[in-house]
Amino acid sequence: AQTVTQSQPEMSVQEAETVTLSCTYDTSENNYYLFWYKQPPSRQMILVIRQEAYKQQNATENRFSVNFQKAAKSFSLKISDSQLGDTAMYFCAYTDGGATNKLIFGTGTLLAVQP
Amino acid sequence: DVKVTQSSRYLVKRTGEKVFLECVQDMDHENMFWYRQDPGLGLRLIYFSYDVKMKEKGDIPEGYSVSREKKERFSLILESASTNQTSMYLCASSPGQGGANTEAFFGQGTRLTVV
């Protein structure tokens, strides 16, 4: 069965600094999709960034980028120039992209950006 | 914009009551999901549905059932609420084509307290 592991329950970073959140996963599939979702205090889950496993190039979205290591089954999120609004719970998620798109989540990392 | 709407943001119910949590999406998505979110445990899949009247158990289906009579609506039912079902419940939907269309969209969550 596929699993997603986030080993950092909480992290803290100073405003304007860079922080990296870790995620590892386990799957026997060759083609799949990985996501980072953000859940701010408002509770609304928002997609931050997406990576297709068949793409070697790491995805980037403005200040957010990933380091996708397929062989190591690692998918970390880097946030550059951290802002106070980045304070949130961050979830790593996996789907094999089949017809049901069943989405499996990690346990989350609570990120606090300090002024 | 995709909209996933959950019927209640906060709900308080008594032990033994039958509880209905409703979720409606407006993007004609095939897939709909119910997750439970607890601190330190991340999001755990309760049930999902990939078509009208179709449902599959997730990782923690015990004590829950679901109904999908119409494509846009997916209901979670607690047959006899218990205090250990006090939690945050998140509904999500996604397109069913797989491939690049694997992003899930979430409702705002229902915080259920069973007393």
PDB file of C-alpha atoms in Angstrom, chain B residues 5-66:
ATOM      1  CA  THR B   5     -19.367  23.482  -0.105  1.00  0.00           C
ATOM      2  CA  GLN B   6     -19.913  21.689   3.176  1.00  0.00           C
ATOM      3  CA  SER B   7     -23.246  22.261   4.826  1.00  0.00           C
ATOM      4  CA  SER B   8     -21.938  23.236   8.264  1.00  0.00           C
ATOM      5  CA  ARG B   9     -18.757  24.779   9.567  1.00  0.00           C
ATOM      6  CA  TYR B  10     -19.408  23.777  13.178  1.00  0.00           C
ATOM      7  CA  LEU B  11     -21.709  21.079  14.490  1.00  0.00           C
ATOM      8  CA  VAL B  12     -22.475  19.790  17.989  1.00  0.00           C
ATOM      9  CA  LYS B  13     -24.339  16.510  18.343  1.00  0.00           C
ATOM     10  CA  ARG B  14     -25.231  14.150  21.150  1.00  0.00           C
ATOM     11  CA  THR B  15     -23.936  10.610  21.546  1.00  0.00           C
ATOM     12  CA  GLY B  16     -26.146   8.158  19.708  1.00  0.00           C
ATOM     13  CA  GLU B  17     -27.587  10.687  17.270  1.00  0.00           C
ATOM     14  CA  LYS B  18     -27.604  10.022  13.536  1.00  0.00           C
ATOM     15  CA  VAL B  19     -25.524  12.734  11.901  1.00  0.00           C
ATOM     16  CA  PHE B  20     -25.478  13.829   8.270  1.00  0.00           C
ATOM     17  CA  LEU B  21     -22.627  15.841   6.803  1.00  0.00           C
ATOM     18  CA  GLU B  22     -23.393  17.163   3.348  1.00  0.00           C
ATOM     19  CA  CYS B  23     -20.997  18.162   0.594  1.00  0.00           C
ATOM     20  CA  VAL B  24     -21.808  19.708  -2.770  1.00  0.00           C
ATOM     21  CA  GLN B  25     -19.455  20.469  -5.670  1.00  0.00           C
ATOM     22  CA  ASP B  26     -20.254  22.556  -8.719  1.00  0.00           C
ATOM     23  CA  MET B  27     -17.628  21.383 -11.231  1.00  0.00           C
ATOM     24  CA  ASP B  28     -19.145  18.132 -12.453  1.00  0.00           C
ATOM     25  CA  HIS B  29     -16.329  16.131 -10.860  1.00  0.00           C
ATOM     26  CA  GLU B  30     -16.561  12.349 -10.913  1.00  0.00           C
ATOM     27  CA  ASN B  31     -14.636  11.775  -7.691  1.00  0.00           C
ATOM     28  CA  MET B  32     -15.623  12.850  -4.219  1.00  0.00           C
ATOM     29  CA  PHE B  33     -13.945  12.095  -0.924  1.00  0.00           C
ATOM     30  CA  TRP B  34     -14.517  12.337   2.802  1.00  0.00           C
ATOM     31  CA  TYR B  35     -11.505  12.744   5.066  1.00  0.00           C
ATOM     32  CA  ARG B  36     -11.145  13.010   8.793  1.00  0.00           C
ATOM     33  CA  GLN B  37      -8.424  15.311  10.148  1.00  0.00           C
ATOM     34  CA  ASP B  38      -6.983  14.843  13.628  1.00  0.00           C
ATOM     35  CA  PRO B  39      -3.857  16.424  15.140  1.00  0.00           C
ATOM     36  CA  GLY B  40      -0.774  14.330  14.490  1.00  0.00           C
ATOM     37  CA  LEU B  41      -2.657  11.951  12.213  1.00  0.00           C
ATOM     38  CA  GLY B  42      -3.050  14.090   9.107  1.00  0.00           C
ATOM     39  CA  LEU B  43      -5.964  13.437   6.776  1.00  0.00           C
ATOM     40  CA  ARG B  44      -7.339   9.927   6.816  1.00  0.00           C
ATOM     41  CA  LEU B  45      -9.669   8.756   4.071  1.00  0.00           C
ATOM     42  CA  ILE B  46     -13.054   7.536   5.284  1.00  0.00           C
ATOM     43  CA  TYR B  47     -14.887   6.845   2.020  1.00  0.00           C
ATOM     44  CA  PHE B  48     -14.689   7.927  -1.579  1.00  0.00           C
ATOM     45  CA  SER B  49     -16.944   7.751  -4.607  1.00  0.00           C
ATOM     46  CA  TYR B  50     -15.914   7.700  -8.264  1.00  0.00           C
ATOM     47  CA  ASP B  51     -19.413   7.765  -9.734  1.00  0.00           C
ATOM     48  CA  VAL B  52     -23.049   8.182  -8.775  1.00  0.00           C
ATOM     49  CA  LYS B  53     -24.150   5.390  -6.459  1.00  0.00           C
ATOM     50  CA  MET B  54     -20.593   4.004  -6.379  1.00  0.00           C
ATOM     51  CA  LYS B  55     -18.551   4.051  -3.195  1.00  0.00           C
ATOM     52  CA  GLU B  56     -15.412   2.511  -1.800  1.00  0.00           C
ATOM     53  CA  LYS B  57     -14.116   2.249   1.714  1.00  0.00           C
ATOM     54  CA  GLY B  58     -11.081   4.222   2.651  1.00  0.00           C
ATOM     55  CA  ASP B  59      -8.750   3.579   5.551  1.00  0.00           C
ATOM     56  CA  ILE B  60     -11.164   4.226   8.445  1.00  0.00           C
ATOM     57  CA  PRO B  61     -14.739   3.439   7.349  1.00  0.00           C
ATOM     58  CA  GLU B  62     -15.931   1.934  10.639  1.00  0.00           C
ATOM     59  CA  GLY B  63     -18.864   3.815  12.119  1.00  0.00           C
ATOM     60  CA  TYR B  64     -19.522   5.733   8.905  1.00  0.00           C
ATOM     61  CA  SER B  65     -21.540   5.299   5.744  1.00  0.00           C
ATOM     62  CA  VAL B  66     -21.962   7.447   2.642  1.00  0.00           C
TER      63      VAL B  66
END
